[in-house]
Amino acid sequence: MIIYNKESGIITLSTKNTTYQMQVDKHKYLMHLYYGKKAAGDFGQLITGADRGFSGNPFDAGDERVYSLDQFPLEFPFRGSADFRTPAFVMQNPDGSKGCDLRFKEINISDKKYTLRGLPTSYANDGERISTVDISLADDVSGIEVHLLYGVFEDRDVITRAVRVCNKGKGEMKLLKVSSASFDMPFGDYDFITFHGRHAMERQFQRVPVEHGKYEIGSLRGASSHQYNPFVMLAEREAGEYAGDCIGIHFVYSGNFLAEAEKSQYGSTRVIMGLPDDMFSWSLKSGESFDAPEVLMAYSDKGFSELSNIFHEFIRENIERGYWKHRRRPVLINNWEATYFNFDKEKLISIAREASKFGVEMLVLDDGWFGKRESDTSGLGDWKVNTKKLGGTLGELSKEINDLGMKFGLWFEPEMISEDSDLFRAHPDWVIRIPDRDYSRSRFQLVLDFSRKEVVDYIFNEMTEVLDNANIAYIKWDMNRSLTDIYSKALSAECQGEMMHRFMLGTYDLLERLCTRYPEMLIEGCAGGGGRFDTGMLAYESQIWCSDNTDAIDRCLIQYGTSFGYPTITMGAHVSAVPNEQTGRVTPFETRGAVAMPGTFGYELDPNKLSEEDKRQIQEQIDTFIEDYEVSHFGRYYRLSDPFEKSEISAWMSVAKDKKKAIFTAVALSAHANDIPHFVKMRGLDPEACYTVKELQKEFTGASLMYGGLPLPYGREYRSVMYHLSCE
Ligand code: DGJ
């Protein structure tokens, strides 16, 4: 619900459990009053002013020296207002000055969710309660209007935000920073929680106090990146997994981003999320508008677990879309770690045939099926089937796989090009590079300039030529390098700052066109594993390969970090061979299955090389995965241990919405001789109910499992247990 009180200027956004409040003040500046637990009343008392040295006053505040934007909690701070904290918005006037004066102009409330041009956004399902508000702020001198768009998903407890900038003036303006969301907490001590990482070790939890100064994370790599994820949390110092106040912020975008947390001289905390100001500018001619990507925000007073579950539900229901949204994803076998580039038709068929015996439902043919692609040094961009290597057409191969009762999936890396490729020889000017300069190589590949429509059109045609001529149920969309040497031949010198965002728009355009043309095709995202794991991609890609690291023990850490912002249904996770390709670690087959099963499950090995016992386990794992799917992928998810803090175990569980079933998993990350016993307290059960734990053949009350806890079997390194709980 959204209420605007014209007299007081108070704008209140309410969801089931939260309140978000702003105020248009007497000078028509937009103040941020409150975001937190649902509360009646107004929060105007939180705006206090004093006559402060070096904090200037707006011209029309006259002699009112206590009125300074430098000390007030602001909703959308801009450069040029004498507020010296980090701005959310910076624009350059035709005379070169960087300043504006954004004052409230009007407010429009509606019950229709906004969309953004060329960008993914969340959406409301039929019958879902949604209200939106468009608050416009105008800079009278330039004619720039900034529309702050809010979507209030009442029952989901999520507030979305986005920004549209319109040039209603006569001159051409240059946007230098357009963040999508900003808010100020007037007082309090907070921690900023972010998820950093690197290739094959993504989304590691990090918590730092917000102290005086500024802490920021982001990406300038052209993808949201392995290094920092565009999901962050602001938490009260005392907040933890199951208690305390915290706010989560998702950026619905897959390219460059910037997330900032700043503590001001007067102790307030500002948080900003959006496009970065570095490597960005946008020229806005008279009559034009610019849409900045969407942000999702949620608040919990019950700690991180509650916040995660709010986002899990929202991503499943209001971000994911299309045919696969509620459908169980097929159990797949991917040939990458089994063969790398070294395969032929016989090899692929032998993998598929063996896997099909145990119930694997789809073969995914990874890199190396096209052009001259015998290694990673050549062929990208030449999406022509290598019929010699495949012993025929893709249509024939997919038919043979289908005849085994399996679906067929295929790997692409649409945005990339090898120097050694026919495409590069024909269109050397289609790559991203700075004229007359050497460019950086990365995995021997360059990046196509997707900011150019003709380049996107060409790749679309090449892909559809392949997809139209074989029965392809799935594509894996990879991206294996960062963007460097940023320059587009198609843009004028003044517009080069638009290149990175236009690249992303080109990628979304291609995804949108493919989703429309092949509505039942499942797309799995990938960027060297989890280098583009974000809610922007999840609007097109139903699942994302979580990491190139398939080691079950490392995966416990990666999936733990990922689970803060993303539901299990989005996480690509496979059982691979041992010793593990990335770590050399040998873990039991059972543990590899237990760790992969909560994700979108599959195998990444040659089943012909497995022992009979492992093969038997495949069958068992697939049966369990299918049987558990509803609970493990649509239930509530609970992190029961912090593997970063307590390195001996990793434990988690999923509980059905009606609490009648639950699945508990624990993995021994390390073990010691004569080890101390490890106990885990379960979560989310009905304390009164009596649960049978199938594997232990014992009964426990929910209360005893949650408040007392359960001992784990005596340690053996890398062992795991999976318990199925049920009650009448
Ligand atoms: C990186 C991916 O993450 C791998 O799974 C595999 O698809 C390779 N690229 C293929 O080049």
XYZ file of C-alpha atoms and ligand atoms in Angstrom:
739
model
C 0.000 0.000 0.000
C 1.158 3.528 -0.729
C -0.188 6.603 1.011
C 0.696 10.183 0.193
C -0.321 12.780 2.730
C -0.331 16.020 0.823
C -0.376 18.178 3.925
C 2.580 16.658 5.725
C 4.338 15.597 2.524
C 4.745 12.121 3.987
C 4.846 9.210 1.548
C 4.447 5.804 3.179
C 5.040 2.495 1.458
C 3.874 -0.542 3.388
C 4.312 -4.240 2.876
C 2.989 -6.964 5.157
C 5.810 -6.529 7.677
C 7.699 -3.400 6.682
C 7.296 0.341 6.371
C 9.271 2.647 4.100
C 8.766 6.366 4.564
C 9.844 9.554 2.831
C 8.853 13.179 3.183
C 8.643 16.078 0.820
C 9.801 18.903 3.049
C 8.980 22.587 3.045
C 11.647 23.313 0.429
C 10.432 20.390 -1.681
C 13.470 18.250 -1.047
C 12.803 14.558 -0.624
C 13.910 13.209 2.748
C 14.327 9.559 3.661
C 12.606 8.975 6.995
C 12.492 5.279 7.692
C 12.878 1.727 6.426
C 12.209 -1.032 8.900
C 9.647 -2.956 10.881
C 6.051 -2.164 10.050
C 5.037 0.845 12.093
C 2.159 3.274 12.102
C 2.718 6.999 12.334
C 5.238 9.301 10.836
C 8.941 9.517 11.451
C 9.449 13.229 10.828
C 11.149 13.592 14.212
C 14.204 11.872 12.741
C 15.074 14.980 10.785
C 17.074 17.236 12.998
C 19.030 20.278 11.987
C 21.630 22.403 13.676
C 23.733 25.335 12.604
C 26.793 23.440 11.498
C 30.033 24.857 10.215
C 30.918 24.042 6.640
C 27.498 22.581 5.902
C 25.999 25.021 3.441
C 22.358 25.998 3.073
C 20.220 26.087 -0.049
C 19.768 29.592 -1.406
C 16.068 29.753 -0.646
C 16.573 28.630 2.954
C 17.627 32.241 3.498
C 18.969 32.812 6.987
C 17.826 29.399 8.183
C 21.307 28.138 8.965
C 20.017 24.956 10.576
C 18.699 23.810 7.205
C 21.446 21.966 5.371
C 21.168 18.949 3.096
C 24.607 17.938 4.356
C 23.058 16.678 7.585
C 19.594 15.462 6.581
C 18.691 11.891 5.631
C 18.056 12.112 1.892
C 16.224 9.810 -0.485
C 18.119 10.574 -3.666
C 21.165 12.753 -3.022
C 22.618 14.658 -5.937
C 25.815 16.549 -6.638
C 25.404 20.292 -6.281
C 23.310 20.525 -3.152
C 26.033 21.223 -0.562
C 25.577 17.652 0.665
C 29.150 16.396 0.711
C 28.366 12.730 1.160
C 28.428 10.409 -1.826
C 25.789 11.397 -4.375
C 23.423 9.001 -6.107
C 23.092 11.326 -9.063
C 25.571 13.527 -10.892
C 24.945 15.336 -14.143
C 26.915 17.724 -16.238
C 25.328 20.827 -17.733
C 26.156 22.049 -21.247
C 28.434 24.683 -19.662
C 30.531 21.935 -18.085
C 29.347 22.493 -14.509
C 28.296 19.468 -12.487
C 25.277 20.420 -10.494
C 21.538 20.366 -10.335
C 18.812 21.035 -7.825
C 16.241 18.266 -7.689
C 12.971 19.305 -6.058
C 9.734 17.436 -5.751
C 7.414 17.962 -8.698
C 4.654 15.387 -8.540
C 3.648 11.960 -7.404
C 1.674 9.286 -9.227
C 0.425 6.164 -7.514
C -0.799 3.197 -9.523
C -1.369 -0.536 -9.273
C 0.609 -1.423 -12.356
C 4.225 -2.525 -12.172
C 6.602 -0.340 -14.198
C 8.936 -1.872 -16.772
C 12.295 -0.492 -17.888
C 13.369 -0.157 -21.490
C 15.668 -3.015 -22.502
C 16.240 -4.107 -18.927
C 15.044 -7.061 -16.869
C 12.591 -6.227 -14.095
C 10.565 -8.034 -11.495
C 6.884 -8.489 -12.246
C 3.643 -9.110 -10.376
C 1.751 -12.348 -10.900
C -1.985 -12.348 -11.555
C -3.859 -11.531 -8.413
C -0.769 -10.375 -6.518
C -1.094 -7.174 -4.516
C 1.225 -4.571 -6.027
C 1.284 -0.827 -5.943
C 3.760 1.495 -7.545
C 4.644 5.108 -7.142
C 6.470 7.474 -9.435
C 7.915 10.424 -7.538
C 9.293 13.001 -9.898
C 11.990 15.450 -8.947
C 12.764 18.296 -11.293
C 15.734 20.531 -11.917
C 14.017 23.625 -13.267
C 17.069 25.211 -14.828
C 18.078 22.278 -17.046
C 14.677 20.682 -17.483
C 15.977 17.366 -16.163
C 13.351 15.264 -14.417
C 14.293 12.323 -12.275
C 11.545 9.779 -11.694
C 12.021 7.619 -8.641
C 10.011 4.471 -9.283
C 8.981 2.185 -6.433
C 7.170 -1.128 -6.617
C 5.575 -2.358 -3.426
C 5.036 -6.125 -3.363
C 2.931 -6.220 -0.227
C 2.723 -9.930 0.423
C 6.305 -10.635 -0.528
C 7.728 -7.901 1.711
C 9.839 -6.571 -1.135
C 10.151 -3.009 -2.356
C 11.662 -2.480 -5.781
C 13.235 0.706 -7.008
C 14.393 2.142 -10.285
C 15.182 5.542 -11.738
C 14.158 7.139 -15.009
C 15.817 10.368 -16.073
C 14.006 12.496 -18.671
C 15.408 15.512 -20.404
C 12.528 17.946 -20.739
C 14.832 20.880 -21.321
C 16.373 22.220 -24.490
C 20.032 21.425 -23.992
C 21.967 18.166 -24.103
C 22.832 16.878 -20.640
C 25.464 14.398 -19.640
C 24.614 11.932 -16.910
C 27.718 10.997 -14.936
C 26.168 8.915 -12.180
C 22.665 7.479 -12.022
C 22.295 5.145 -9.076
C 19.155 3.093 -8.747
C 18.640 3.296 -5.003
C 19.934 5.265 -2.090
C 18.826 5.806 1.491
C 20.218 7.311 4.674
C 19.877 5.802 8.134
C 20.028 8.818 10.455
C 21.882 7.045 13.269
C 23.117 3.629 14.427
C 26.048 1.290 13.967
C 25.879 -0.983 10.959
C 27.860 -3.665 9.231
C 28.085 -3.985 5.484
C 27.908 -7.592 4.316
C 29.207 -8.426 0.869
C 30.136 -11.518 -1.117
C 33.587 -11.411 -2.621
C 35.493 -14.113 -4.450
C 37.518 -15.092 -7.444
C 37.202 -17.510 -10.337
C 36.280 -20.943 -8.943
C 35.810 -19.532 -5.425
C 32.855 -17.185 -5.669
C 30.626 -15.467 -3.108
C 32.579 -15.714 0.131
C 30.854 -14.011 3.056
C 32.457 -10.831 4.382
C 31.202 -8.535 7.125
C 32.826 -5.180 7.796
C 31.752 -2.379 10.115
C 30.611 0.811 8.418
C 32.985 3.340 9.936
C 33.611 6.978 9.083
C 34.607 7.043 5.483
C 33.297 4.934 2.673
C 33.356 1.245 1.893
C 32.521 0.146 -1.617
C 32.463 -2.936 -3.766
C 31.579 -3.299 -7.423
C 32.613 -4.422 -10.842
C 34.124 -2.708 -13.872
C 34.543 -5.994 -15.730
C 31.446 -5.778 -17.925
C 29.871 -8.599 -15.901
C 28.640 -8.573 -12.334
C 31.774 -10.674 -11.668
C 33.286 -13.479 -9.617
C 34.977 -10.862 -7.469
C 31.944 -9.087 -5.958
C 28.278 -9.953 -6.178
C 25.601 -7.278 -6.700
C 23.776 -8.459 -3.590
C 24.672 -6.753 -0.304
C 23.253 -6.449 3.185
C 23.272 -3.693 5.753
C 22.923 -5.180 9.221
C 22.775 -3.805 12.702
C 25.916 -4.727 14.607
C 24.054 -7.269 16.757
C 22.182 -8.856 13.849
C 22.957 -12.451 13.015
C 21.534 -15.439 11.210
C 18.368 -15.682 13.314
C 17.960 -12.327 15.042
C 18.360 -8.650 14.438
C 17.620 -5.967 11.887
C 19.023 -6.183 8.393
C 18.287 -4.875 4.919
C 19.178 -6.720 1.718
C 19.723 -5.076 -1.646
C 19.848 -6.834 -5.003
C 20.829 -5.071 -8.208
C 18.827 -6.535 -11.092
C 21.691 -6.110 -13.484
C 24.528 -8.215 -14.867
C 27.154 -5.662 -15.796
C 29.215 -3.063 -13.955
C 27.914 -1.967 -10.592
C 28.809 -0.046 -7.482
C 27.539 -0.629 -3.938
C 28.571 1.967 -1.400
C 28.180 2.316 2.365
C 29.291 5.527 4.004
C 29.226 6.797 7.535
C 28.996 10.565 7.684
C 30.540 13.097 10.046
C 27.287 13.154 12.018
C 26.991 9.387 12.306
C 24.359 8.712 9.646
C 24.827 5.810 7.223
C 24.217 6.126 3.508
C 23.818 3.132 1.229
C 23.809 3.418 -2.558
C 23.392 0.744 -5.210
C 23.548 1.182 -8.951
C 25.639 1.738 -12.017
C 29.121 2.971 -11.194
C 30.243 6.484 -12.056
C 33.553 5.118 -13.315
C 33.480 4.087 -16.998
C 29.987 5.519 -17.355
C 28.414 8.598 -18.841
C 25.268 9.029 -20.879
C 24.379 11.896 -23.185
C 20.748 12.828 -22.923
C 19.402 15.005 -25.710
C 16.261 17.068 -25.364
C 13.237 14.736 -25.268
C 15.275 11.614 -24.448
C 15.138 9.473 -21.328
C 17.436 7.026 -19.582
C 16.348 4.061 -17.460
C 18.660 2.893 -14.689
C 18.299 -0.790 -13.689
C 16.074 -2.043 -10.926
C 16.970 -2.706 -7.308
C 15.167 -5.096 -4.940
C 15.056 -4.277 -1.249
C 13.847 -6.265 1.718
C 14.051 -5.813 5.461
C 13.997 -8.378 8.236
C 13.975 -7.964 11.997
C 14.655 -11.676 12.373
C 18.139 -11.839 10.947
C 19.695 -13.008 7.704
C 17.772 -16.255 7.395
C 14.451 -14.471 7.122
C 15.922 -11.978 4.652
C 17.285 -14.793 2.478
C 13.943 -16.554 2.437
C 12.157 -13.354 1.403
C 14.504 -13.047 -1.575
C 14.374 -16.769 -2.371
C 10.618 -16.587 -2.725
C 10.739 -13.331 -4.656
C 13.325 -14.577 -7.146
C 11.397 -17.813 -7.682
C 8.054 -16.068 -8.117
C 8.700 -12.539 -9.368
C 12.027 -12.657 -11.221
C 12.181 -16.100 -12.792
C 9.673 -16.479 -15.589
C 8.573 -18.672 -18.417
C 8.175 -22.361 -18.938
C 10.713 -23.568 -16.361
C 9.687 -21.269 -13.542
C 7.879 -23.915 -11.523
C 9.000 -27.009 -13.389
C 11.587 -29.420 -12.135
C 14.746 -28.939 -14.127
C 16.077 -32.061 -15.865
C 18.953 -33.988 -14.284
C 21.776 -33.490 -16.740
C 25.143 -34.914 -17.586
C 27.670 -32.472 -18.988
C 30.698 -33.743 -20.884
C 33.079 -30.888 -19.980
C 35.078 -32.390 -17.123
C 34.738 -35.844 -18.687
C 36.301 -34.970 -22.042
C 37.148 -31.262 -22.299
C 37.675 -30.725 -26.069
C 38.608 -34.306 -26.661
C 35.387 -35.999 -27.782
C 33.727 -37.459 -30.793
C 30.278 -38.782 -31.477
C 31.006 -42.259 -30.071
C 32.327 -40.787 -26.845
C 29.267 -38.569 -26.397
C 26.860 -41.382 -27.140
C 28.678 -43.687 -24.740
C 28.392 -41.092 -21.954
C 24.720 -40.527 -22.707
C 23.894 -44.221 -23.043
C 25.512 -45.137 -19.736
C 23.975 -42.139 -17.953
C 20.522 -42.843 -19.345
C 20.554 -46.240 -17.621
C 20.490 -44.514 -14.232
C 17.838 -41.979 -15.030
C 19.909 -38.981 -16.196
C 17.524 -36.927 -18.301
C 19.662 -34.722 -20.526
C 23.070 -34.706 -22.183
C 24.724 -31.307 -22.386
C 27.357 -30.996 -25.064
C 29.800 -28.393 -23.798
C 32.487 -26.378 -25.556
C 34.129 -27.676 -28.750
C 31.289 -28.709 -31.111
C 31.652 -25.864 -33.619
C 34.068 -24.207 -36.015
C 37.737 -24.905 -35.515
C 37.548 -25.441 -31.781
C 39.917 -28.165 -30.693
C 41.218 -26.056 -27.826
C 40.414 -22.713 -26.271
C 42.663 -20.878 -28.698
C 40.294 -20.690 -31.659
C 36.815 -20.898 -33.144
C 34.631 -18.665 -30.959
C 32.159 -16.772 -33.115
C 31.995 -19.518 -35.746
C 28.752 -21.153 -34.651
C 28.869 -23.717 -37.459
C 28.499 -27.336 -36.444
C 31.701 -29.355 -36.780
C 30.023 -32.268 -38.560
C 33.321 -34.087 -38.930
C 33.898 -34.185 -35.201
C 30.268 -35.012 -34.451
C 30.062 -37.606 -37.208
C 27.028 -35.877 -38.708
C 24.699 -32.972 -38.098
C 23.566 -31.742 -34.734
C 20.045 -32.729 -35.768
C 21.236 -36.319 -36.111
C 23.167 -36.270 -32.862
C 20.286 -34.763 -30.915
C 17.984 -37.412 -32.391
C 20.270 -40.192 -31.238
C 20.346 -38.705 -27.769
C 16.555 -38.302 -27.809
C 16.251 -41.953 -28.854
C 18.007 -42.845 -25.602
C 15.144 -41.102 -23.848
C 17.204 -38.001 -23.060
C 16.955 -34.339 -23.909
C 19.854 -32.623 -25.605
C 21.535 -29.387 -24.509
C 24.258 -27.269 -26.089
C 26.967 -24.806 -25.018
C 27.397 -21.317 -26.517
C 29.530 -18.332 -25.686
C 27.633 -15.723 -27.691
C 29.482 -12.547 -26.706
C 32.927 -13.879 -27.540
C 35.190 -14.205 -30.532
C 38.573 -15.881 -31.085
C 41.232 -14.065 -33.057
C 41.661 -17.343 -34.892
C 38.132 -17.511 -36.278
C 36.431 -16.859 -39.601
C 34.289 -14.238 -37.915
C 37.330 -12.273 -36.759
C 38.913 -12.547 -40.198
C 35.698 -11.212 -41.763
C 34.904 -8.539 -39.150
C 38.024 -7.554 -37.220
C 36.270 -4.279 -36.405
C 33.480 -6.016 -34.466
C 35.622 -6.571 -31.380
C 35.937 -4.281 -28.423
C 39.320 -2.569 -28.582
C 40.817 0.897 -28.558
C 41.941 1.974 -32.027
C 45.681 1.909 -32.693
C 46.415 0.196 -29.397
C 47.261 -3.379 -28.541
C 44.484 -5.135 -26.694
C 44.505 -7.557 -23.773
C 43.962 -11.220 -24.453
C 42.224 -13.450 -21.992
C 41.843 -17.166 -22.657
C 42.912 -16.252 -26.209
C 39.592 -14.563 -26.816
C 38.214 -11.107 -27.439
C 34.772 -9.659 -26.824
C 32.263 -8.797 -29.526
C 30.883 -5.289 -29.437
C 27.340 -6.098 -28.362
C 26.578 -2.398 -28.052
C 26.132 -2.622 -31.856
C 22.845 -3.973 -33.072
C 24.258 -5.465 -36.271
C 26.656 -7.589 -34.200
C 23.863 -8.861 -31.946
C 21.693 -9.506 -35.027
C 24.459 -11.549 -36.621
C 24.957 -13.744 -33.547
C 21.190 -14.148 -33.164
C 20.955 -15.425 -36.739
C 23.903 -17.775 -36.276
C 22.437 -19.182 -33.086
C 18.946 -19.633 -34.482
C 20.401 -21.433 -37.491
C 21.829 -24.005 -35.069
C 18.845 -24.091 -32.741
C 16.308 -24.432 -35.560
C 18.061 -27.451 -36.997
C 18.341 -29.734 -34.010
C 16.158 -30.650 -31.083
C 17.833 -28.504 -28.449
C 16.073 -28.282 -25.106
C 18.707 -26.315 -23.215
C 21.583 -23.961 -23.785
C 24.478 -23.176 -21.506
C 25.360 -19.514 -22.047
C 28.993 -19.002 -21.106
C 31.201 -15.904 -20.875
C 34.850 -16.487 -20.191
C 36.571 -13.161 -19.982
C 36.143 -9.662 -18.644
C 35.768 -6.628 -20.886
C 38.861 -4.484 -21.316
C 40.026 -1.891 -23.867
C 36.617 -0.260 -23.763
C 35.706 1.533 -26.972
C 32.972 1.147 -29.546
C 33.462 2.097 -33.172
C 29.768 2.852 -33.393
C 29.802 5.606 -30.766
C 31.043 9.163 -31.030
C 33.871 10.329 -28.774
C 31.398 12.015 -26.371
C 29.337 8.845 -26.090
C 32.119 6.336 -25.353
C 31.013 6.327 -21.684
C 27.827 4.552 -22.803
C 29.631 1.533 -24.172
C 29.589 -0.766 -21.117
C 25.882 -0.259 -20.424
C 25.003 -0.567 -24.116
C 26.946 -3.851 -24.206
C 24.712 -5.148 -21.424
C 21.587 -3.943 -23.233
C 22.774 -5.837 -26.312
C 23.234 -9.021 -24.281
C 19.763 -8.654 -22.715
C 18.305 -8.021 -26.166
C 19.773 -11.273 -27.469
C 18.534 -13.172 -24.427
C 15.072 -11.666 -24.767
C 14.860 -12.582 -28.446
C 15.956 -16.161 -27.786
C 13.542 -16.558 -24.867
C 10.710 -15.306 -27.053
C 11.571 -17.514 -30.002
C 12.189 -20.670 -27.915
C 9.857 -20.283 -24.925
C 10.403 -23.845 -23.704
C 14.169 -23.806 -23.973
C 15.963 -23.908 -20.636
C 18.870 -21.487 -20.376
C 21.648 -22.054 -17.849
C 23.852 -19.033 -17.324
C 27.565 -19.320 -16.790
C 30.530 -16.981 -16.842
C 33.491 -19.200 -16.128
C 31.189 -20.626 -13.457
C 29.567 -17.990 -11.259
C 30.970 -14.780 -12.746
C 27.542 -13.450 -13.700
C 25.312 -14.752 -10.946
C 22.713 -12.032 -10.450
C 19.009 -11.292 -10.561
C 19.370 -9.605 -13.961
C 20.428 -12.859 -15.575
C 17.840 -14.823 -13.606
C 15.083 -13.011 -15.476
C 16.203 -14.934 -18.588
C 18.274 -17.826 -17.305
C 16.387 -20.163 -15.014
C 19.611 -21.433 -13.453
C 23.256 -20.399 -13.327
C 26.351 -22.600 -13.073
C 27.372 -21.701 -9.545
C 31.115 -22.180 -9.963
C 33.728 -23.925 -12.091
C 34.791 -25.441 -8.809
C 32.996 -28.786 -8.465
C 34.850 -29.876 -5.324
C 32.161 -30.776 -2.796
C 33.995 -29.218 0.152
C 34.688 -25.892 -1.557
C 31.128 -25.977 -2.878
C 29.847 -25.971 0.713
C 31.437 -22.531 1.125
C 30.400 -21.237 -2.310
C 26.800 -22.403 -2.008
C 26.630 -21.115 1.585
C 27.582 -17.611 0.371
C 25.297 -17.836 -2.648
C 22.323 -18.851 -0.499
C 22.209 -15.462 1.247
C 20.808 -13.823 -1.858
C 19.701 -16.641 -4.150
C 17.440 -19.695 -3.900
C 18.684 -23.246 -4.441
C 16.627 -23.535 -7.629
C 19.025 -21.120 -9.338
C 22.302 -22.862 -8.420
C 23.820 -25.200 -10.987
C 25.590 -27.972 -9.043
C 27.073 -31.220 -10.366
C 28.683 -34.381 -9.091
C 32.130 -34.684 -10.664
C 34.897 -37.280 -10.598
C 37.645 -37.595 -7.977
C 40.381 -36.627 -7.449
C 38.607 -33.358 -8.071
C 39.838 -31.468 -11.147
C 40.193 -28.177 -9.302
C 41.472 -29.202 -5.865
C 42.702 -32.782 -6.192
C 40.525 -33.676 -3.218
C 38.932 -37.085 -2.913
C 35.460 -36.997 -1.399
C 32.914 -39.808 -1.174
C 30.416 -40.079 -4.032
C 27.664 -39.784 -1.485
C 28.942 -36.410 -0.256
C 29.289 -35.076 -3.781
C 25.655 -36.005 -4.342
C 24.474 -34.523 -1.051
C 26.142 -31.184 -1.851
C 24.901 -31.017 -5.452
C 21.341 -32.177 -4.812
C 20.005 -28.905 -3.386
C 21.034 -27.201 -6.635
C 19.941 -27.809 -10.212
C 21.392 -31.220 -10.201
C 23.582 -33.086 -12.639
C 26.776 -34.960 -13.331
C 30.006 -33.814 -14.900
C 31.999 -37.023 -15.391
C 32.297 -40.086 -17.566
C 29.896 -42.637 -16.107
C 31.719 -45.422 -17.954
C 34.647 -44.888 -15.606
C 32.643 -45.254 -12.395
C 32.599 -48.274 -10.107
C 29.429 -50.337 -9.953
C 28.797 -48.974 -6.473
C 29.012 -45.343 -7.686
C 26.689 -46.135 -10.586
C 24.190 -47.599 -8.165
C 24.416 -44.396 -6.160
C 23.631 -42.290 -9.243
C 20.310 -44.027 -9.530
C 19.667 -43.518 -5.830
C 20.702 -39.857 -5.922
C 18.436 -39.093 -8.861
C 15.489 -40.783 -7.172
C 16.156 -38.800 -4.006
C 16.593 -35.551 -5.922
C 13.270 -36.009 -7.690
C 11.449 -37.073 -4.570
C 12.888 -34.188 -2.523
C 12.502 -31.539 -5.206
C 9.446 -29.759 -3.873
C 10.900 -29.441 -0.371
C 14.513 -28.728 -1.310
C 13.725 -26.237 -4.076
C 10.485 -24.591 -2.945
C 10.696 -25.001 0.828
C 12.254 -22.616 3.319
C 16.021 -22.792 3.443
C 18.012 -22.668 6.674
C 21.758 -22.269 7.069
C 22.612 -24.236 10.223
C 26.319 -23.556 10.411
C 28.766 -20.961 9.218
C 31.548 -22.867 7.448
C 33.710 -19.744 7.451
C 33.570 -19.459 11.213
C 33.401 -23.104 12.216
C 35.418 -24.996 9.681
C 34.560 -28.527 10.879
C 31.069 -28.830 9.461
C 28.676 -27.386 6.970
C 24.983 -28.013 7.607
C 21.762 -26.764 6.084
C 18.163 -27.825 5.749
C 15.010 -27.195 3.767
C 11.586 -27.361 5.340
C 8.311 -27.737 3.440
C 5.975 -24.780 3.744
C 3.517 -26.840 5.796
C 6.439 -28.093 7.976
C 5.466 -31.704 7.434
C 8.670 -32.636 5.653
C 12.258 -31.510 5.927
C 15.624 -32.464 4.501
C 18.729 -32.008 6.616
C 22.285 -32.278 5.279
C 25.610 -32.049 7.110
C 29.096 -32.439 5.683
C 32.275 -32.976 7.720
C 34.654 -30.386 6.276
C 37.505 -31.656 8.411
C 38.049 -34.265 11.129
C 40.443 -34.880 13.963
C 41.422 -38.013 15.864
C 39.440 -38.469 19.046
C 37.258 -35.626 17.814
C 34.862 -33.657 19.947
C 31.233 -34.446 19.145
C 29.451 -32.053 16.792
C 25.834 -31.100 17.353
C 23.507 -29.175 15.092
C 20.281 -27.454 16.041
C 17.643 -27.714 13.360
C 15.369 -24.854 12.367
C 11.943 -24.152 10.996
C 10.196 -27.286 12.298
C 6.924 -27.402 14.167
C 8.059 -27.695 17.795
C 4.926 -29.611 18.762
C 5.103 -32.115 15.935
C 6.687 -35.530 16.147
C 9.128 -36.130 13.274
C 10.424 -39.454 12.050
C 13.992 -39.297 10.794
C 13.973 -41.934 8.087
C 17.686 -42.708 8.051
C 17.860 -43.061 11.863
C 14.493 -44.780 12.109
C 13.784 -42.707 15.188
C 11.214 -40.182 16.285
C 11.902 -36.757 17.770
C 9.744 -33.783 18.571
C 10.456 -30.695 16.510
C 11.318 -28.948 19.783
C 13.926 -31.514 20.702
C 15.638 -31.223 17.297
C 15.495 -27.431 17.269
C 16.168 -26.487 20.889
C 18.222 -29.520 21.940
C 19.978 -30.424 18.702
C 21.207 -33.587 17.094
C 24.676 -35.134 17.299
C 26.334 -35.840 13.975
C 27.927 -39.243 13.371
C 31.454 -39.515 14.726
C 33.802 -37.728 12.366
C 35.361 -38.984 9.218
C 36.643 -36.290 6.955
C 34.310 -35.355 4.058
C 31.576 -37.756 5.141
C 28.037 -36.455 4.956
C 24.638 -37.301 6.292
C 21.298 -36.557 4.741
C 18.242 -36.996 6.928
C 14.662 -37.003 5.711
C 12.181 -35.847 8.322
C 8.460 -36.285 8.128
C 5.501 -35.985 10.429
C 1.836 -36.859 10.055
C 33.784 -22.334 -18.467
C 32.609 -23.055 -17.875
O 32.351 -22.617 -16.596
C 32.865 -24.545 -17.947
O 31.853 -25.243 -17.291
C 32.957 -24.923 -19.391
O 31.729 -24.709 -20.016
C 34.053 -24.134 -20.068
N 33.927 -22.722 -19.842
C 34.077 -24.403 -21.538
O 34.970 -23.611 -22.202
